[in-house]
Structures are given as structure tokens and as C-alpha cells.
Tab-separated table of C-alpha atoms in Angstrom:
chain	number	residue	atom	x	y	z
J	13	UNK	CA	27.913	208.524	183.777
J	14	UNK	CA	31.797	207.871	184.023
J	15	UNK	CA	33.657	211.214	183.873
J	16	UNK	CA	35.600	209.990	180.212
J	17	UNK	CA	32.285	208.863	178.764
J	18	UNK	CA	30.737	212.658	179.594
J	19	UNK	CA	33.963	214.044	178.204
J	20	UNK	CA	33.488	212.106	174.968
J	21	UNK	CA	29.886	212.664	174.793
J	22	UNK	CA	30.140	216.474	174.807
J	23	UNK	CA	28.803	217.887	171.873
J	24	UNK	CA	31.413	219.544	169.337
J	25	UNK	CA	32.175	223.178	169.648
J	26	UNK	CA	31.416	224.340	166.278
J	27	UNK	CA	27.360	222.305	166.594
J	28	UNK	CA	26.851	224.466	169.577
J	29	UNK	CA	27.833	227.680	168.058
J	30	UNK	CA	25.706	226.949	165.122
J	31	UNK	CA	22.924	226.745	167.308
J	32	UNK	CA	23.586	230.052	168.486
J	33	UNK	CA	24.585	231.620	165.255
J	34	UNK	CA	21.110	230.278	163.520
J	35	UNK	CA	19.832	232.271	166.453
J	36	UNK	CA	21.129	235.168	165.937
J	37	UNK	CA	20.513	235.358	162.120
J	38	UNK	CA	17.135	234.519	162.819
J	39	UNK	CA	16.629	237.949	164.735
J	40	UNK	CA	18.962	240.113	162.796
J	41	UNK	CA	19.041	238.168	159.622
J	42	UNK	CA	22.928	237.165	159.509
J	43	UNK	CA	24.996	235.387	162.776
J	44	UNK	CA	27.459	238.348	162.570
J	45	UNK	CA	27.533	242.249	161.840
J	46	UNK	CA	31.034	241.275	159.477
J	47	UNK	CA	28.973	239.001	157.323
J	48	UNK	CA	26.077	241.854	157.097
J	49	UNK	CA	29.287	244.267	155.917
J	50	UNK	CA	30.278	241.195	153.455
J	51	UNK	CA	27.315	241.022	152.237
J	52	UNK	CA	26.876	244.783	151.440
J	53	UNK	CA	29.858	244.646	149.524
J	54	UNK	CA	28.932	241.402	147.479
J	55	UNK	CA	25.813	243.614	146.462
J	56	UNK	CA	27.738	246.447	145.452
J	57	UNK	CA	29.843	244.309	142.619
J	58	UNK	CA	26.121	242.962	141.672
J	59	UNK	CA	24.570	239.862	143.416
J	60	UNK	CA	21.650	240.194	141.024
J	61	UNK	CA	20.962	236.898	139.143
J	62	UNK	CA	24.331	235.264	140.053
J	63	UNK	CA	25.890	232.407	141.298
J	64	UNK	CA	27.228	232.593	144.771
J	65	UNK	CA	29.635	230.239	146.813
J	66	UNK	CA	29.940	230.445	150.346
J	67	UNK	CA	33.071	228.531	151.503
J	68	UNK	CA	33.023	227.965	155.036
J	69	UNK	CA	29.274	228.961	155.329
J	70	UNK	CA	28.589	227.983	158.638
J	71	UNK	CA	25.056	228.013	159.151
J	72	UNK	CA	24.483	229.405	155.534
J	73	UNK	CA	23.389	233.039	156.450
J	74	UNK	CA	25.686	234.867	153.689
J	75	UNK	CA	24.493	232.879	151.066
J	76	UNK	CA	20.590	233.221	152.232
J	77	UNK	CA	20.900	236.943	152.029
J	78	UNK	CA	22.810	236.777	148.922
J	79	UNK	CA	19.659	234.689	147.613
J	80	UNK	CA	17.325	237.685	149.130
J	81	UNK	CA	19.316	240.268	147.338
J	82	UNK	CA	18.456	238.629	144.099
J	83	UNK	CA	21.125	235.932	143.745
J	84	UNK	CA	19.685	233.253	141.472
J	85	UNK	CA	21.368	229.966	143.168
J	86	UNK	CA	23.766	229.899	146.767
J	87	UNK	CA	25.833	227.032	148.006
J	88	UNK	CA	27.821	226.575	151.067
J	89	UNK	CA	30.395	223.893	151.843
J	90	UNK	CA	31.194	223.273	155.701
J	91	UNK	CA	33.528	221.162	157.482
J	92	UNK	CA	30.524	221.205	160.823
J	93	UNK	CA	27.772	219.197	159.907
J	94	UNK	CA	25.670	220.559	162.694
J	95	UNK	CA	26.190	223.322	160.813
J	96	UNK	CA	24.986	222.005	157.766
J	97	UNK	CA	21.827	221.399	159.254
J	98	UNK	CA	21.140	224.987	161.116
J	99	UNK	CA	21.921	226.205	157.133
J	100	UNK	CA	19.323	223.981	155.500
J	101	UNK	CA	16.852	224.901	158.654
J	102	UNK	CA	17.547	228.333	158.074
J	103	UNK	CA	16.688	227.453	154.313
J	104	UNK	CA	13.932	226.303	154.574
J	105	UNK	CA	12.481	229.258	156.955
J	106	UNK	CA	12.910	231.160	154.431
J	107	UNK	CA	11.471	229.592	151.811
J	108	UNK	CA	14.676	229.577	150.244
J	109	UNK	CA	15.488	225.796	149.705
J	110	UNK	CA	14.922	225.882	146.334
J	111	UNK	CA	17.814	227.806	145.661
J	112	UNK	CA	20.205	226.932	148.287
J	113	UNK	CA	22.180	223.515	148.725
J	114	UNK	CA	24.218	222.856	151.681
J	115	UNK	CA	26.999	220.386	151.506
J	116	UNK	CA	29.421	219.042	154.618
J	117	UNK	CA	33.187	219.109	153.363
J	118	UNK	CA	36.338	220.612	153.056
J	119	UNK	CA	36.579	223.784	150.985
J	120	UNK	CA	40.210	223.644	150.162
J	121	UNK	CA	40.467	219.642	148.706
J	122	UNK	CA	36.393	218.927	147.993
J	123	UNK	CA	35.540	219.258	144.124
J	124	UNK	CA	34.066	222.633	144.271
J	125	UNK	CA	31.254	223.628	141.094
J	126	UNK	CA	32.050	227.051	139.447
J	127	UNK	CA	29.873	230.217	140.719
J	128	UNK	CA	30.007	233.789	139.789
J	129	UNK	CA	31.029	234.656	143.143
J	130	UNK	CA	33.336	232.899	145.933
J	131	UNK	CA	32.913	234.378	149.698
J	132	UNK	CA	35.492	232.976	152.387
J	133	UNK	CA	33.690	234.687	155.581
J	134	UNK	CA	36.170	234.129	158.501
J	135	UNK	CA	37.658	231.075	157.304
J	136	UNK	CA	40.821	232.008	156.430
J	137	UNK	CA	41.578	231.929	159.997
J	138	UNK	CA	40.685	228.573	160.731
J	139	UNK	CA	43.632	227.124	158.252
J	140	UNK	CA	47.261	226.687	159.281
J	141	UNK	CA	48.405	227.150	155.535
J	142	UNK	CA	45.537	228.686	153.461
J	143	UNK	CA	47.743	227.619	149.963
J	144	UNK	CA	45.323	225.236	149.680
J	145	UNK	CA	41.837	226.950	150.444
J	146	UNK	CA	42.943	229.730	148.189
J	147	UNK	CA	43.913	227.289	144.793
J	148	UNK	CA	40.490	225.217	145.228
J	149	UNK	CA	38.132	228.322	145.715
J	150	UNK	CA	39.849	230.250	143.189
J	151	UNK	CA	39.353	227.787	140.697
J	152	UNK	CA	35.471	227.753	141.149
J	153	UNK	CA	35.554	231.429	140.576
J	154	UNK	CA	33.972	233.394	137.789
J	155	UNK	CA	33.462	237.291	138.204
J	156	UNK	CA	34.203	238.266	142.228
J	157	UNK	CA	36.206	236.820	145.225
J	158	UNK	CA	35.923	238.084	149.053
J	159	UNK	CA	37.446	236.892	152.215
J	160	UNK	CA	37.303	238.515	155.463
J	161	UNK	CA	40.048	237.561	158.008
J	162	UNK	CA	41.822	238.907	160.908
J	163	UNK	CA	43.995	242.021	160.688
J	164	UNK	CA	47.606	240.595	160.869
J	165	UNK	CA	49.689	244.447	160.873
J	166	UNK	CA	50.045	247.432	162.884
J	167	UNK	CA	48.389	247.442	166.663
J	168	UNK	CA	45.547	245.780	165.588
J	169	UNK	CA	47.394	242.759	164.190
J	170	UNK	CA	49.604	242.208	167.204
J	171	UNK	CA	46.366	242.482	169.380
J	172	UNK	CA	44.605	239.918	166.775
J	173	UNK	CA	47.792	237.412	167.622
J	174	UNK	CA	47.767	237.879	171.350
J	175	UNK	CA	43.827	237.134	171.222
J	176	UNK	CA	44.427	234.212	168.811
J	177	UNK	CA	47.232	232.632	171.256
J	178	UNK	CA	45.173	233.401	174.213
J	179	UNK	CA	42.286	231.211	172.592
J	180	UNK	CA	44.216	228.255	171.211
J	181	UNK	CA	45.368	227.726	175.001
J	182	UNK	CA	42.110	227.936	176.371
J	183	UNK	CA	41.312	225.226	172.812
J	184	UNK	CA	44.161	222.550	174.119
J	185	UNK	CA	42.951	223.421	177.540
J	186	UNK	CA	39.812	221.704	176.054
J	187	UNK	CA	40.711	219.586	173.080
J	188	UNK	CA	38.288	216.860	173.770
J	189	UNK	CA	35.451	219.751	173.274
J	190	UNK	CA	37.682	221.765	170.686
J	191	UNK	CA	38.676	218.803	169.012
J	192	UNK	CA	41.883	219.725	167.710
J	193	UNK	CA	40.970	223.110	166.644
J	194	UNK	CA	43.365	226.335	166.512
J	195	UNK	CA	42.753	229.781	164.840
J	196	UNK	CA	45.631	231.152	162.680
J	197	UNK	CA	46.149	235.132	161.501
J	198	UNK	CA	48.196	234.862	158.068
J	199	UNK	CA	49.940	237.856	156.433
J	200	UNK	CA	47.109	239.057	154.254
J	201	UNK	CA	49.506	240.922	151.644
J	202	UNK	CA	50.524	237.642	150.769
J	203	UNK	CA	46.808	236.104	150.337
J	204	UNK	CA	46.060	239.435	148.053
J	205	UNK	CA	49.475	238.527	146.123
J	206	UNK	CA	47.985	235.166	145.177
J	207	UNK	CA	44.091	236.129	144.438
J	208	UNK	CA	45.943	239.100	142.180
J	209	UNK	CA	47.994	236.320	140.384
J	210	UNK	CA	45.509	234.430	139.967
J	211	UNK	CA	43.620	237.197	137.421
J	212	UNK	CA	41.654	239.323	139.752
J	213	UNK	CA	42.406	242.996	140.858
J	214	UNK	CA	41.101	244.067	144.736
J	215	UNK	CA	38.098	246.503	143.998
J	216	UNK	CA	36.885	247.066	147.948
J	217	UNK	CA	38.515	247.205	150.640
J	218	UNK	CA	38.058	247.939	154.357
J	219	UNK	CA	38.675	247.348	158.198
J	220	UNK	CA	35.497	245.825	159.557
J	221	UNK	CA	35.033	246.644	163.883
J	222	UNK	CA	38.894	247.371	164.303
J	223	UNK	CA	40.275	243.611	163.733
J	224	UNK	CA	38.833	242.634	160.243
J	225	UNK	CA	39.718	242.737	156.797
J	226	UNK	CA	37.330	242.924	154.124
J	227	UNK	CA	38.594	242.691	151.124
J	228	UNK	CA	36.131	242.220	147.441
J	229	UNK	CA	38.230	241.290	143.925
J	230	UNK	CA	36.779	241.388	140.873
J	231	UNK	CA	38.414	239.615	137.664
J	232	UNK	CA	40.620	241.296	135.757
């Protein structure tokens, strides 16, 4: 095969780490110890016969558990479509595809249906401007909002920014794999200004393994 035709064939970044994420949740039951900790603070404002919304849900593991902590219906809205797939998979593993629908698309422009709850798990991160992200999602939110993101103050937040440049190198380094992507950390008090103005009032909060922000809002 002819070097640029290998190069173009090379499966995107984000299909492979769904792979591996689905992997992972199938051992441990989510992809990531952050979205356990989201999770766990999801069920602590009452998951029990809601609505949930997982913008950004990757392979779909945050809304699955929400569904096994007694959430009555979970979506998830993904940019990856491989992603899509490992989420529906996952679903159906479960025996949880009753209740779960899985839709490729952009969280911060696609017509988003209301839910009592709205999770953005790591995906503030992935936006250069998160205006956007934050208007739509807010708007399909009833009772509680959450977001995890990187740190962006104090040691931890200069370490977050070094890490972050480091990688978006190494992502142009490799934009035919990486397609274009770059990681972002955004100034959190100002995310936390707009969810507050937008009715809600922060009700948890904590640093998550040294470089993450969880943060839970309930409406005011």
C-alpha cells in the first residue's frame, strides 16, 4: 500500500480509544475512575427515576450506570461515531437498550431534548470556546448540571497547561490520525459564572486525582 493511502486509511483516534474505553468499562463498569466519582455525585442529588443527558458520552458508560442506579431513561450525544457504536454495544450487554439511545452529533449546536439531568464528562476540554456547549446543554436542563474539566489555577493548573501543550504538539505531529484535534483548559470560574446565571447554584464540588474539577449544580 502507498505510504499516503496507509496514512489516510488509519483509523481515527477517538474509534480506537473507544475500543479501549468499552474495555475498560466492561471490567470495572465505567472507562474512567473520574466518571465513577461523577457518577457518585449524580446519585447523591438523586438519579432515581430521572432523566439523564450525557453530552459528550463517549462510549455511553455514565449514562449506563446512571440507568443502573435507577435512572428511568439516558441519552448520550457524541461527535465519534465509533463511539456511538461501543455505547449502544455496551447497551445492549447490559440489557439496557431499552432505556438508552445513542445519537452521533454535536452537543453544543444539535437540538438537544430536555432531561432532568445534563453531565459534560471531560468535554469541556475538547472545545476552544465552550460559550456554545454551555447555552445548548443548559437549555435541555431541568433539576442538575455537572461537568468535570481540567484544573486551570494554582500548580495544578499550570501543570494541566504544560500537559495540554505538550499533547496538542504531539496531535499536529499527527493530524492525519488526530484529525484536527486540540485539548483546551478554560478558566472554570468563568464556566461556574455562566451555569450560576443561568438559574442554578453549585451544590458539590471537588478535585478529582489532582487535575480535575468536579463540579454538581442544582437549580435554584
Amino acid at each position: 500500500m502507498d505510504p499516503k493511502e496507509r496514512d489516510r486509511a488509519e483509523p481515527c483516534c477517538f474509534d480506537e480509544w473507544a475500543v479501549h474505553s468499552a474495555s475498560r468499562a466492561r471490567k470495572r463498569g465505567v472507562g474512567a475512575p473520574i466518571t465513577g466519582r461523577l457518577v457518585e455525585a449524580l446519585d447523591r442529588q438523586g438519579l432515581e427515576r430521572r432523566t439523564v443527558l450525557d453530552v459528550g458520552c463517549g462510549t455511553g458508560d455514565l449514562a449506563l450506570a446512571s440507568l443502573q442506579r435507577g435512572a428511568e431513561r439516558a441519552s448520550g450525544i457524541d461527535l465519534a461515531g465509533g463511539a456511538i457504536e461501543q455505547a449502544r454495544t455496551l447497551a445492549t450487554e447490559r440489557g439496557l437498550a431499552d432505556r438508552a439511545a445513542f445519537t452521533v452529533g454535536d452537543g453544543a449546536v444539535a437540538p438537544l431534548e430536555r432531561h432532568d439531568v445534563v453531565a459534560l464528562n471531560r468535554v469541556l476540554c475538547c472545545y476552544p470556546s465552550v460559550d456554545t456547549l454551555l447555552a445548548n446543554s443548559l437549555g435541555a436542563t431541568g433539576e442538575v448540571y455537572a461537568y468535570t474539566a481540567p484544573i486551570h489555577i494554582g500548580v495544578m493548573g499550570r501543570f494541566n497547561r504544560v500537559s495540554v501543550a505538550i499533547s496538542n504538539r504531539w496531535f499536529r505531529f499527527r493530524k492525519r490520525k488526530f484529525r484536527g484535534f486540540q485539548a483546551f483548559v478554560h478558566d472554570l470560574d468563568a464556566v461556574d459564572r455562566t451555569i450560576a446565571a443561568a438559574g442554578f447554584r453549585r451544590v458539590d464540588a471537588s478535585r478529582v486525582r489532582g487535575v480535575w474539577q468536579l463540579a454538581v449544580f442544582s437549580r435554584s
